[in-house]
Amino acid sequence: MIRANAEELIRKSIARFVDREIIPRAQEIDNKKEFPIEILKQIAEMGVFGIRYPKEKGGAGGNTTLYCIICEELARGLMSVAAITAMQCLMGTNFLFHFGTDQMRQTYFYPAMRGEKFSCFCLTEPEAGSDLGAVSTSAKKTEDGYMVNGLKTWVTNGPIADFFTVLCQTNPAKKFRGLNFFFIPRDTPGVSVSQPFETLGTVTTKMSEVAFSNVHIPEDYRLGQEGQGLDNLMTILAEIRSMTAALAIGLQRAALADSIRYAQEREAFGRPIGKYQLIQAKVANMATQLEASRLMTYRATRMIDQGIPCMTEASMAKYFATEAACTAADECTRIFGAYGYSMEYNAQRYYRDSRFLLNGGGTHEILQTNIARWAGL
Amino acid sequence: MTVWVETDLCDACKLCIKACPYGAIELKGGSAYILERCTSCGACLEVCPKAAVLTDFKPRQIPDFSDRKGVWVFAEQRGGKLTRVSLELLGKAQELAGELGQEVSAVLLGHQISDLTATLVEYGADTVYCMDHEALKHYRSNAYTKLIEELVNQYQPNIFLLGATHIGRDLAPRVSRRIAVGLTADCTELSIDSKEGILLQIRPAFGGNVMATIANRYSRPQMATVRPGVMEMHKKPGKGNVIEYKAVLFENEIKTRVLKVVKEKKKGIDLSEANVIIAGGRGVGDANGFDILRELAEVMDGQVAGTRVTVEEGWIPPENQVGQTGRTVRPEIYIACGISGAVQHRAGMMNSRYIIAINTDSRAPIFQVADWGIVADLFDVVPEMTRQLKEAKEKTFGI
Amino acid sequence: MDIIVLVKQVPNTTDVKLDEKTGSLIREGLESILNPDDRHALEAAVQLKEATKGHVTVVSMGPPQAIEVLTEAIGMGVDQGILLSDTAFAGADTWATSSTLGKAIQQIGKFDLIICGRQAIDGDTAQIGPQVADYLHVPQVTYVAEIDNIDEKSVIVKRRLEDGYEMVESELPALLTVISEINKPRYPDVGKMIAACHEDASIKTWNAADIGVTVHEVGLAGSLTHVIKTYVPKFKRQGEIIEGDTKAVVRELIQKLGRSEGSTACKAVAAACRLEAS
């Protein structure tokens, strides 16, 4: 029986969308700094937001590899669009999907799949980033549910989200065992969202602080078993890291393609600059690192799809691919010479957006520490 | 049916590689190697001097068509006006018929069209088959197909040419299927093969990247549609027999009805599909300056484009920008007016078939990529070009 | 309403690169895509399906990898796909192709409407639609820019002409070929495409025996026209500066353009000049 290869086909289809709908407008969208709602609606219409969820439960019946392929292709077009999509597919909706009641799914999950509602994930606090033990946003048990108090920051999608998945401490004495995720709709009394931050890159992805002041939520809004917050986070952490690595691959591809095209067109001393070995060396390094990033990342996603633990592989992929993306963006601006410094070309955007990848999914300092521990130190 | 290479016999002369119309042979390990996309057409067998290319494919018998005579042209008319391509085809048909020692006929269908026969004769028709019927007032595929089928069966022509217009391209395939003959679309050149006496049909394929010669050996008439504007028309009268063919048509066998016909000005098409692009740069001066470019575009059936500067200045809309940050185009003719030709612009138009540069600065880099350069003011050259082409065009016919 | 859409997988000819040394076409690495006009045909069919609760079948003749375009079509909302694939079909001209497609459609059975794209970008012939229509003895309307009205018995469409358009009514069943103006095609749904990659997807593959044709009727052997030669038109920039007074310079330029080979636009210019001269 002849059947198409889903991975190739999805990649081709999303690539076509990116080439036609995103790349021609990427600079314009980035300049406007507005939330790219029109493009996200189109992405929703393709059923992308449900890529990780089973078909019979309102998803698209894909897997982590397909999810990462889509993130990679979108990142090749515009990082902020990819980042918002990645959030909507995974961190923003995952616990709602697994632990929410039917009614919560009806009101929030399915609309999120259709792009009618947007989600976000509140983890980081002003005093707690990588160190989750220091999370101080509290959820105190009340008679009929919980009362949440605290401040979250660097909330991607915060300013536009309709609902939040919030990591809270229910019992500071238990430390990691007291961590739980809570579902909090934006319109719950006591929720307030700051102005969007001014950021270096991914300027159309809105990030902000979200403050919770005596926010009452029902018992149902605790996502998962009491005390399982950290365990639940661990179930998607490798996936988050692989996804971030995929975003980095997309950025590398964009930077490499622009570099090659420019090196063929731009002439110096009567020859295209691509004929000079120093430019060739840059391109060769970018291409090699891209290939290595792909191998590492998709190895991790395939392990996730097979249910094989791969935190170290995913961490390495995220660390390597992101560093390679930062280098590729940097080299791209150099190949473009003074034009790399101009706001007219994409090179500057790749350079700014590459920095976004350093933090999400774990800082490289933390990842390196974990990898070193795995290696035996 | 397969084709294979006897590697012991092959001396890697590459003749077969050159002959293969499908690019399905390459050199591998010192001998020719047949790739998967081979269609067993056999072109390689004929050219191999060592007879190293073999096949189990039995050559098809080519039927004898020596009794088929006459080069026919479909005389397309709309609303009682002949299309220009019909006369162009008569010009070509005369040439082909001359080589074959045969006659040229025009096939004219419509309602109250008998006055058109004189023009057809004037441009070379020896015979005009004229079919007049009320049901032929508007072109309809089934009506035309039925009558042409009858005519072909009765008179047995050798060659039948139609213009590749929206009507010709609707009618020709339908007729070809009906009378069971091969058809070649959108030819840009036609000639007679001196050995076989068959019609060689040359047409662009693969998005114009390749020219293909096509033969129609197994059926008659040899049918082809021809692109408007590529053949010459000659005022060289033919013998001028007019045969009124009595058309019998019933409305219920036609199955379509034309409810109304509306004339409309052409809307701008996508730059990437344009055959001719007239582009302006800083030298155009302001938004009004583009008017003279538009006038030239209109006579040349082209589109207007601009450089980044002209878009930033708001002289033309952003979707008309050509260059690295705009569109990449590859028209047949690109006329750069007042464009210096920075690398960012050249990147977007370098693959155009012919590039013409008009600029007052003889050192402008655009001249380095141009086929023809004119060092002069575009405000003199462009209107003059419009004038000369317009004048020439006005002497000819409509579509 | 039962609708059949005919589609083709084609090489992306806008990406064609030429070998700098030999000047020949580089076919390797050329991306295969769903023919652009066919995408509009699919969109038109799916829109009709949504409006009339119809059923859409997509048919394509091609090598096994053409399964991709059928899967994409299902992603757009088509109900089932049929891939006509057999080595015997290879090398077909439009005569043999229309026989194959026509036979397959007869095999499918009842239909109200067949929709095709105007033409495929690899051959640009625009012949398959009308030839299939004639094979099946149904009326055709080509260059359709809009479907104005449709019921069980007839369809009214806007047919694009070079200098305007006409409104045409056709009895059903009929065949339409559509141009890009007709709609903006949707992007395929990823979930539907994934499902269509599974074994239980409603895509069938038929070979020559399945549709009841002999190898002499189809493919190269069943073709009436044959490609006997191909060449890549070569070009090199002339880099010539034309000098003189404006009138003369322009006349010379037009003449040079007219004498240039391989371009329709140049020939159009040439045709105009010759008339001026005569």
PDB file of N, CA, C and O in Angstrom, chain C residues 1-5 39-57 76-79 112-116 144 146-152 154-157 172 174-178 182-183 186:
ATOM      1  N   MET C   1     -23.929  16.063  -4.190  1.00  0.00           N
ATOM      2  CA  MET C   1     -23.192  16.295  -5.431  1.00  0.00           C
ATOM      3  C   MET C   1     -21.854  15.554  -5.408  1.00  0.00           C
ATOM      4  O   MET C   1     -21.098  15.675  -4.441  1.00  0.00           O
ATOM      5  N   ASP C   2     -21.609  14.757  -6.430  1.00  0.00           N
ATOM      6  CA  ASP C   2     -20.347  14.009  -6.500  1.00  0.00           C
ATOM      7  C   ASP C   2     -19.367  14.746  -7.400  1.00  0.00           C
ATOM      8  O   ASP C   2     -19.651  14.990  -8.571  1.00  0.00           O
ATOM      9  N   ILE C   3     -18.237  15.090  -6.819  1.00  0.00           N
ATOM     10  CA  ILE C   3     -17.253  15.890  -7.552  1.00  0.00           C
ATOM     11  C   ILE C   3     -15.948  15.106  -7.657  1.00  0.00           C
ATOM     12  O   ILE C   3     -15.506  14.479  -6.691  1.00  0.00           O
ATOM     13  N   ILE C   4     -15.345  15.173  -8.844  1.00  0.00           N
ATOM     14  CA  ILE C   4     -14.029  14.559  -9.044  1.00  0.00           C
ATOM     15  C   ILE C   4     -13.054  15.669  -9.388  1.00  0.00           C
ATOM     16  O   ILE C   4     -13.359  16.547 -10.204  1.00  0.00           O
ATOM     17  N   VAL C   5     -11.898  15.649  -8.735  1.00  0.00           N
ATOM     18  CA  VAL C   5     -10.873  16.640  -9.054  1.00  0.00           C
ATOM     19  C   VAL C   5      -9.660  15.902  -9.615  1.00  0.00           C
ATOM     20  O   VAL C   5      -9.229  14.894  -9.050  1.00  0.00           O
ATOM     21  N   ARG C  39      -4.501  23.291  -7.107  1.00  0.00           N
ATOM     22  CA  ARG C  39      -4.836  23.671  -5.739  1.00  0.00           C
ATOM     23  C   ARG C  39      -6.139  24.484  -5.737  1.00  0.00           C
ATOM     24  O   ARG C  39      -6.981  24.339  -4.861  1.00  0.00           O
ATOM     25  N   HIS C  40      -6.280  25.327  -6.758  1.00  0.00           N
ATOM     26  CA  HIS C  40      -7.508  26.118  -6.866  1.00  0.00           C
ATOM     27  C   HIS C  40      -8.697  25.209  -7.223  1.00  0.00           C
ATOM     28  O   HIS C  40      -9.817  25.449  -6.778  1.00  0.00           O
ATOM     29  N   ALA C  41      -8.433  24.187  -8.022  1.00  0.00           N
ATOM     30  CA  ALA C  41      -9.491  23.230  -8.366  1.00  0.00           C
ATOM     31  C   ALA C  41      -9.964  22.517  -7.100  1.00  0.00           C
ATOM     32  O   ALA C  41     -11.170  22.336  -6.882  1.00  0.00           O
ATOM     33  N   LEU C  42      -9.016  22.119  -6.256  1.00  0.00           N
ATOM     34  CA  LEU C  42      -9.369  21.430  -5.013  1.00  0.00           C
ATOM     35  C   LEU C  42     -10.184  22.346  -4.099  1.00  0.00           C
ATOM     36  O   LEU C  42     -11.191  21.941  -3.521  1.00  0.00           O
ATOM     37  N   GLU C  43      -9.737  23.588  -3.995  1.00  0.00           N
ATOM     38  CA  GLU C  43     -10.457  24.530  -3.134  1.00  0.00           C
ATOM     39  C   GLU C  43     -11.891  24.720  -3.638  1.00  0.00           C
ATOM     40  O   GLU C  43     -12.842  24.705  -2.854  1.00  0.00           O
ATOM     41  N   ALA C  44     -12.031  24.858  -4.951  1.00  0.00           N
ATOM     42  CA  ALA C  44     -13.371  25.041  -5.521  1.00  0.00           C
ATOM     43  C   ALA C  44     -14.253  23.836  -5.195  1.00  0.00           C
ATOM     44  O   ALA C  44     -15.417  23.977  -4.820  1.00  0.00           O
ATOM     45  N   ALA C  45     -13.683  22.640  -5.316  1.00  0.00           N
ATOM     46  CA  ALA C  45     -14.447  21.420  -5.048  1.00  0.00           C
ATOM     47  C   ALA C  45     -14.833  21.334  -3.586  1.00  0.00           C
ATOM     48  O   ALA C  45     -15.973  20.987  -3.247  1.00  0.00           O
ATOM     49  N   VAL C  46     -13.903  21.653  -2.709  1.00  0.00           N
ATOM     50  CA  VAL C  46     -14.189  21.551  -1.274  1.00  0.00           C
ATOM     51  C   VAL C  46     -15.234  22.588  -0.871  1.00  0.00           C
ATOM     52  O   VAL C  46     -16.120  22.314  -0.065  1.00  0.00           O
ATOM     53  N   GLN C  47     -15.159  23.772  -1.465  1.00  0.00           N
ATOM     54  CA  GLN C  47     -16.182  24.781  -1.174  1.00  0.00           C
ATOM     55  C   GLN C  47     -17.562  24.301  -1.627  1.00  0.00           C
ATOM     56  O   GLN C  47     -18.549  24.481  -0.915  1.00  0.00           O
ATOM     57  N   LEU C  48     -17.621  23.673  -2.793  1.00  0.00           N
ATOM     58  CA  LEU C  48     -18.906  23.142  -3.277  1.00  0.00           C
ATOM     59  C   LEU C  48     -19.400  22.027  -2.368  1.00  0.00           C
ATOM     60  O   LEU C  48     -20.585  21.926  -2.062  1.00  0.00           O
ATOM     61  N   LYS C  49     -18.459  21.206  -1.928  1.00  0.00           N
ATOM     62  CA  LYS C  49     -18.815  20.107  -1.028  1.00  0.00           C
ATOM     63  C   LYS C  49     -19.421  20.659   0.253  1.00  0.00           C
ATOM     64  O   LYS C  49     -20.448  20.190   0.724  1.00  0.00           O
ATOM     65  N   GLU C  50     -18.804  21.698   0.791  1.00  0.00           N
ATOM     66  CA  GLU C  50     -19.307  22.274   2.030  1.00  0.00           C
ATOM     67  C   GLU C  50     -20.685  22.912   1.828  1.00  0.00           C
ATOM     68  O   GLU C  50     -21.529  22.870   2.710  1.00  0.00           O
ATOM     69  N   ALA C  51     -20.889  23.485   0.645  1.00  0.00           N
ATOM     70  CA  ALA C  51     -22.166  24.160   0.385  1.00  0.00           C
ATOM     71  C   ALA C  51     -23.280  23.175   0.039  1.00  0.00           C
ATOM     72  O   ALA C  51     -24.451  23.444   0.309  1.00  0.00           O
ATOM     73  N   THR C  52     -22.928  22.028  -0.571  1.00  0.00           N
ATOM     74  CA  THR C  52     -23.971  21.126  -1.071  1.00  0.00           C
ATOM     75  C   THR C  52     -23.969  19.770  -0.382  1.00  0.00           C
ATOM     76  O   THR C  52     -24.646  18.863  -0.817  1.00  0.00           O
ATOM     77  N   LYS C  53     -23.190  19.637   0.680  1.00  0.00           N
ATOM     78  CA  LYS C  53     -23.017  18.339   1.345  1.00  0.00           C
ATOM     79  C   LYS C  53     -22.581  17.281   0.336  1.00  0.00           C
ATOM     80  O   LYS C  53     -23.082  16.160   0.324  1.00  0.00           O
ATOM     81  N   GLY C  54     -21.664  17.653  -0.514  1.00  0.00           N
ATOM     82  CA  GLY C  54     -21.217  16.748  -1.564  1.00  0.00           C
ATOM     83  C   GLY C  54     -20.095  15.825  -1.116  1.00  0.00           C
ATOM     84  O   GLY C  54     -19.728  15.767   0.062  1.00  0.00           O
ATOM     85  N   HIS C  55     -19.576  15.105  -2.098  1.00  0.00           N
ATOM     86  CA  HIS C  55     -18.497  14.148  -1.849  1.00  0.00           C
ATOM     87  C   HIS C  55     -17.433  14.385  -2.916  1.00  0.00           C
ATOM     88  O   HIS C  55     -17.754  14.481  -4.094  1.00  0.00           O
ATOM     89  N   VAL C  56     -16.183  14.508  -2.486  1.00  0.00           N
ATOM     90  CA  VAL C  56     -15.133  14.836  -3.446  1.00  0.00           C
ATOM     91  C   VAL C  56     -14.103  13.712  -3.536  1.00  0.00           C
ATOM     92  O   VAL C  56     -13.599  13.236  -2.513  1.00  0.00           O
ATOM     93  N   THR C  57     -13.811  13.293  -4.760  1.00  0.00           N
ATOM     94  CA  THR C  57     -12.773  12.301  -5.005  1.00  0.00           C
ATOM     95  C   THR C  57     -11.656  12.973  -5.791  1.00  0.00           C
ATOM     96  O   THR C  57     -11.927  13.665  -6.777  1.00  0.00           O
ATOM     97  N   MET C  76      -6.877  19.146   2.552  1.00  0.00           N
ATOM     98  CA  MET C  76      -7.711  20.304   2.228  1.00  0.00           C
ATOM     99  C   MET C  76      -9.201  20.003   2.381  1.00  0.00           C
ATOM    100  O   MET C  76     -10.023  20.905   2.260  1.00  0.00           O
ATOM    101  N   GLY C  77      -9.542  18.730   2.582  1.00  0.00           N
ATOM    102  CA  GLY C  77     -10.942  18.416   2.827  1.00  0.00           C
ATOM    103  C   GLY C  77     -11.589  17.482   1.823  1.00  0.00           C
ATOM    104  O   GLY C  77     -12.797  17.261   1.864  1.00  0.00           O
ATOM    105  N   VAL C  78     -10.786  16.929   0.920  1.00  0.00           N
ATOM    106  CA  VAL C  78     -11.304  15.964  -0.048  1.00  0.00           C
ATOM    107  C   VAL C  78     -11.579  14.648   0.674  1.00  0.00           C
ATOM    108  O   VAL C  78     -10.901  14.311   1.639  1.00  0.00           O
ATOM    109  N   ASP C  79     -12.606  13.896   0.219  1.00  0.00           N
ATOM    110  CA  ASP C  79     -12.986  12.682   0.942  1.00  0.00           C
ATOM    111  C   ASP C  79     -12.151  11.462   0.629  1.00  0.00           C
ATOM    112  O   ASP C  79     -11.829  10.684   1.500  1.00  0.00           O
ATOM    113  N   ASP C 112     -21.138  14.352 -10.859  1.00  0.00           N
ATOM    114  CA  ASP C 112     -21.881  15.515 -11.349  1.00  0.00           C
ATOM    115  C   ASP C 112     -20.939  16.540 -11.967  1.00  0.00           C
ATOM    116  O   ASP C 112     -21.302  17.258 -12.877  1.00  0.00           O
ATOM    117  N   LEU C 113     -19.737  16.589 -11.407  1.00  0.00           N
ATOM    118  CA  LEU C 113     -18.817  17.631 -11.832  1.00  0.00           C
ATOM    119  C   LEU C 113     -17.381  17.124 -11.751  1.00  0.00           C
ATOM    120  O   LEU C 113     -17.022  16.420 -10.803  1.00  0.00           O
ATOM    121  N   ILE C 114     -16.600  17.490 -12.772  1.00  0.00           N
ATOM    122  CA  ILE C 114     -15.153  17.231 -12.707  1.00  0.00           C
ATOM    123  C   ILE C 114     -14.490  18.597 -12.723  1.00  0.00           C
ATOM    124  O   ILE C 114     -14.848  19.461 -13.529  1.00  0.00           O
ATOM    125  N   ILE C 115     -13.545  18.809 -11.810  1.00  0.00           N
ATOM    126  CA  ILE C 115     -12.835  20.094 -11.793  1.00  0.00           C
ATOM    127  C   ILE C 115     -11.343  19.829 -11.964  1.00  0.00           C
ATOM    128  O   ILE C 115     -10.781  18.941 -11.319  1.00  0.00           O
ATOM    129  N   CYS C 116     -10.714  20.586 -12.864  1.00  0.00           N
ATOM    130  CA  CYS C 116      -9.267  20.495 -13.073  1.00  0.00           C
ATOM    131  C   CYS C 116      -8.687  21.899 -12.980  1.00  0.00           C
ATOM    132  O   CYS C 116      -9.391  22.884 -13.160  1.00  0.00           O
ATOM    133  N   VAL C 144     -12.345  28.938 -15.963  1.00  0.00           N
ATOM    134  CA  VAL C 144     -13.413  29.378 -15.070  1.00  0.00           C
ATOM    135  C   VAL C 144     -12.838  30.239 -13.943  1.00  0.00           C
ATOM    136  O   VAL C 144     -11.928  29.829 -13.229  1.00  0.00           O
ATOM    137  N   GLU C 146     -15.054  31.928 -11.775  1.00  0.00           N
ATOM    138  CA  GLU C 146     -16.036  32.022 -10.702  1.00  0.00           C
ATOM    139  C   GLU C 146     -17.148  31.023 -10.971  1.00  0.00           C
ATOM    140  O   GLU C 146     -17.567  30.857 -12.112  1.00  0.00           O
ATOM    141  N   ILE C 147     -17.599  30.355  -9.911  1.00  0.00           N
ATOM    142  CA  ILE C 147     -18.788  29.504 -10.053  1.00  0.00           C
ATOM    143  C   ILE C 147     -19.936  30.323  -9.473  1.00  0.00           C
ATOM    144  O   ILE C 147     -19.992  30.586  -8.278  1.00  0.00           O
ATOM    145  N   ASP C 148     -20.808  30.741 -10.360  1.00  0.00           N
ATOM    146  CA  ASP C 148     -21.823  31.704  -9.960  1.00  0.00           C
ATOM    147  C   ASP C 148     -23.001  31.018  -9.289  1.00  0.00           C
ATOM    148  O   ASP C 148     -23.521  31.484  -8.295  1.00  0.00           O
ATOM    149  N   ASN C 149     -23.421  29.907  -9.863  1.00  0.00           N
ATOM    150  CA  ASN C 149     -24.587  29.215  -9.333  1.00  0.00           C
ATOM    151  C   ASN C 149     -24.528  27.752  -9.760  1.00  0.00           C
ATOM    152  O   ASN C 149     -24.069  27.434 -10.849  1.00  0.00           O
ATOM    153  N   ILE C 150     -24.997  26.882  -8.879  1.00  0.00           N
ATOM    154  CA  ILE C 150     -25.002  25.464  -9.247  1.00  0.00           C
ATOM    155  C   ILE C 150     -26.204  24.794  -8.612  1.00  0.00           C
ATOM    156  O   ILE C 150     -26.567  25.096  -7.475  1.00  0.00           O
ATOM    157  N   ASP C 151     -26.891  23.944  -9.376  1.00  0.00           N
ATOM    158  CA  ASP C 151     -27.931  23.093  -8.794  1.00  0.00           C
ATOM    159  C   ASP C 151     -27.757  21.686  -9.355  1.00  0.00           C
ATOM    160  O   ASP C 151     -26.721  21.384  -9.942  1.00  0.00           O
ATOM    161  N   GLU C 152     -28.761  20.820  -9.181  1.00  0.00           N
ATOM    162  CA  GLU C 152     -28.563  19.417  -9.587  1.00  0.00           C
ATOM    163  C   GLU C 152     -28.401  19.276 -11.098  1.00  0.00           C
ATOM    164  O   GLU C 152     -27.825  18.309 -11.580  1.00  0.00           O
ATOM    165  N   SER C 154     -27.603  22.046 -13.496  1.00  0.00           N
ATOM    166  CA  SER C 154     -26.735  22.914 -14.285  1.00  0.00           C
ATOM    167  C   SER C 154     -25.848  23.797 -13.422  1.00  0.00           C
ATOM    168  O   SER C 154     -26.045  23.917 -12.214  1.00  0.00           O
ATOM    169  N   VAL C 155     -24.880  24.379 -14.082  1.00  0.00           N
ATOM    170  CA  VAL C 155     -23.949  25.264 -13.393  1.00  0.00           C
ATOM    171  C   VAL C 155     -23.773  26.520 -14.248  1.00  0.00           C
ATOM    172  O   VAL C 155     -23.775  26.447 -15.476  1.00  0.00           O
ATOM    173  N   ILE C 156     -23.666  27.670 -13.571  1.00  0.00           N
ATOM    174  CA  ILE C 156     -23.400  28.919 -14.293  1.00  0.00           C
ATOM    175  C   ILE C 156     -22.039  29.436 -13.826  1.00  0.00           C
ATOM    176  O   ILE C 156     -21.808  29.564 -12.621  1.00  0.00           O
ATOM    177  N   VAL C 157     -21.143  29.652 -14.772  1.00  0.00           N
ATOM    178  CA  VAL C 157     -19.794  30.071 -14.410  1.00  0.00           C
ATOM    179  C   VAL C 157     -19.369  31.303 -15.208  1.00  0.00           C
ATOM    180  O   VAL C 157     -19.928  31.615 -16.255  1.00  0.00           O
ATOM    181  N   LEU C 172     -25.236  19.661 -16.310  1.00  0.00           N
ATOM    182  CA  LEU C 172     -24.415  18.720 -15.554  1.00  0.00           C
ATOM    183  C   LEU C 172     -24.778  17.303 -16.000  1.00  0.00           C
ATOM    184  O   LEU C 172     -25.902  17.087 -16.416  1.00  0.00           O
ATOM    185  N   ALA C 174     -20.609  17.957 -15.975  1.00  0.00           N
ATOM    186  CA  ALA C 174     -19.743  18.768 -16.820  1.00  0.00           C
ATOM    187  C   ALA C 174     -18.338  18.773 -16.246  1.00  0.00           C
ATOM    188  O   ALA C 174     -18.119  18.305 -15.122  1.00  0.00           O
ATOM    189  N   LEU C 175     -17.419  19.282 -17.043  1.00  0.00           N
ATOM    190  CA  LEU C 175     -16.036  19.423 -16.584  1.00  0.00           C
ATOM    191  C   LEU C 175     -15.653  20.895 -16.640  1.00  0.00           C
ATOM    192  O   LEU C 175     -15.919  21.576 -17.631  1.00  0.00           O
ATOM    193  N   LEU C 176     -15.057  21.371 -15.550  1.00  0.00           N
ATOM    194  CA  LEU C 176     -14.593  22.760 -15.504  1.00  0.00           C
ATOM    195  C   LEU C 176     -13.076  22.772 -15.330  1.00  0.00           C
ATOM    196  O   LEU C 176     -12.532  21.960 -14.588  1.00  0.00           O
ATOM    197  N   THR C 177     -12.395  23.695 -16.019  1.00  0.00           N
ATOM    198  CA  THR C 177     -10.997  23.938 -15.663  1.00  0.00           C
ATOM    199  C   THR C 177     -10.940  25.342 -15.080  1.00  0.00           C
ATOM    200  O   THR C 177     -11.531  26.268 -15.630  1.00  0.00           O
ATOM    201  N   VAL C 178     -10.268  25.472 -13.939  1.00  0.00           N
ATOM    202  CA  VAL C 178     -10.318  26.738 -13.209  1.00  0.00           C
ATOM    203  C   VAL C 178      -8.975  27.459 -13.247  1.00  0.00           C
ATOM    204  O   VAL C 178      -7.914  26.843 -13.386  1.00  0.00           O
ATOM    205  N   ILE C 182     -10.094  32.162  -9.232  1.00  0.00           N
ATOM    206  CA  ILE C 182     -11.358  31.664  -8.685  1.00  0.00           C
ATOM    207  C   ILE C 182     -11.431  31.679  -7.156  1.00  0.00           C
ATOM    208  O   ILE C 182     -12.497  31.860  -6.584  1.00  0.00           O
ATOM    209  N   ASN C 183     -10.309  31.502  -6.478  1.00  0.00           N
ATOM    210  CA  ASN C 183     -10.365  31.451  -5.013  1.00  0.00           C
ATOM    211  C   ASN C 183      -8.967  31.549  -4.414  1.00  0.00           C
ATOM    212  O   ASN C 183      -7.971  31.563  -5.140  1.00  0.00           O
ATOM    213  N   ARG C 186      -7.130  27.113   0.704  1.00  0.00           N
ATOM    214  CA  ARG C 186      -6.772  26.967   2.115  1.00  0.00           C
ATOM    215  C   ARG C 186      -5.477  26.159   2.218  1.00  0.00           C
ATOM    216  O   ARG C 186      -5.120  25.425   1.288  1.00  0.00           O
TER     217      ARG C 186
END
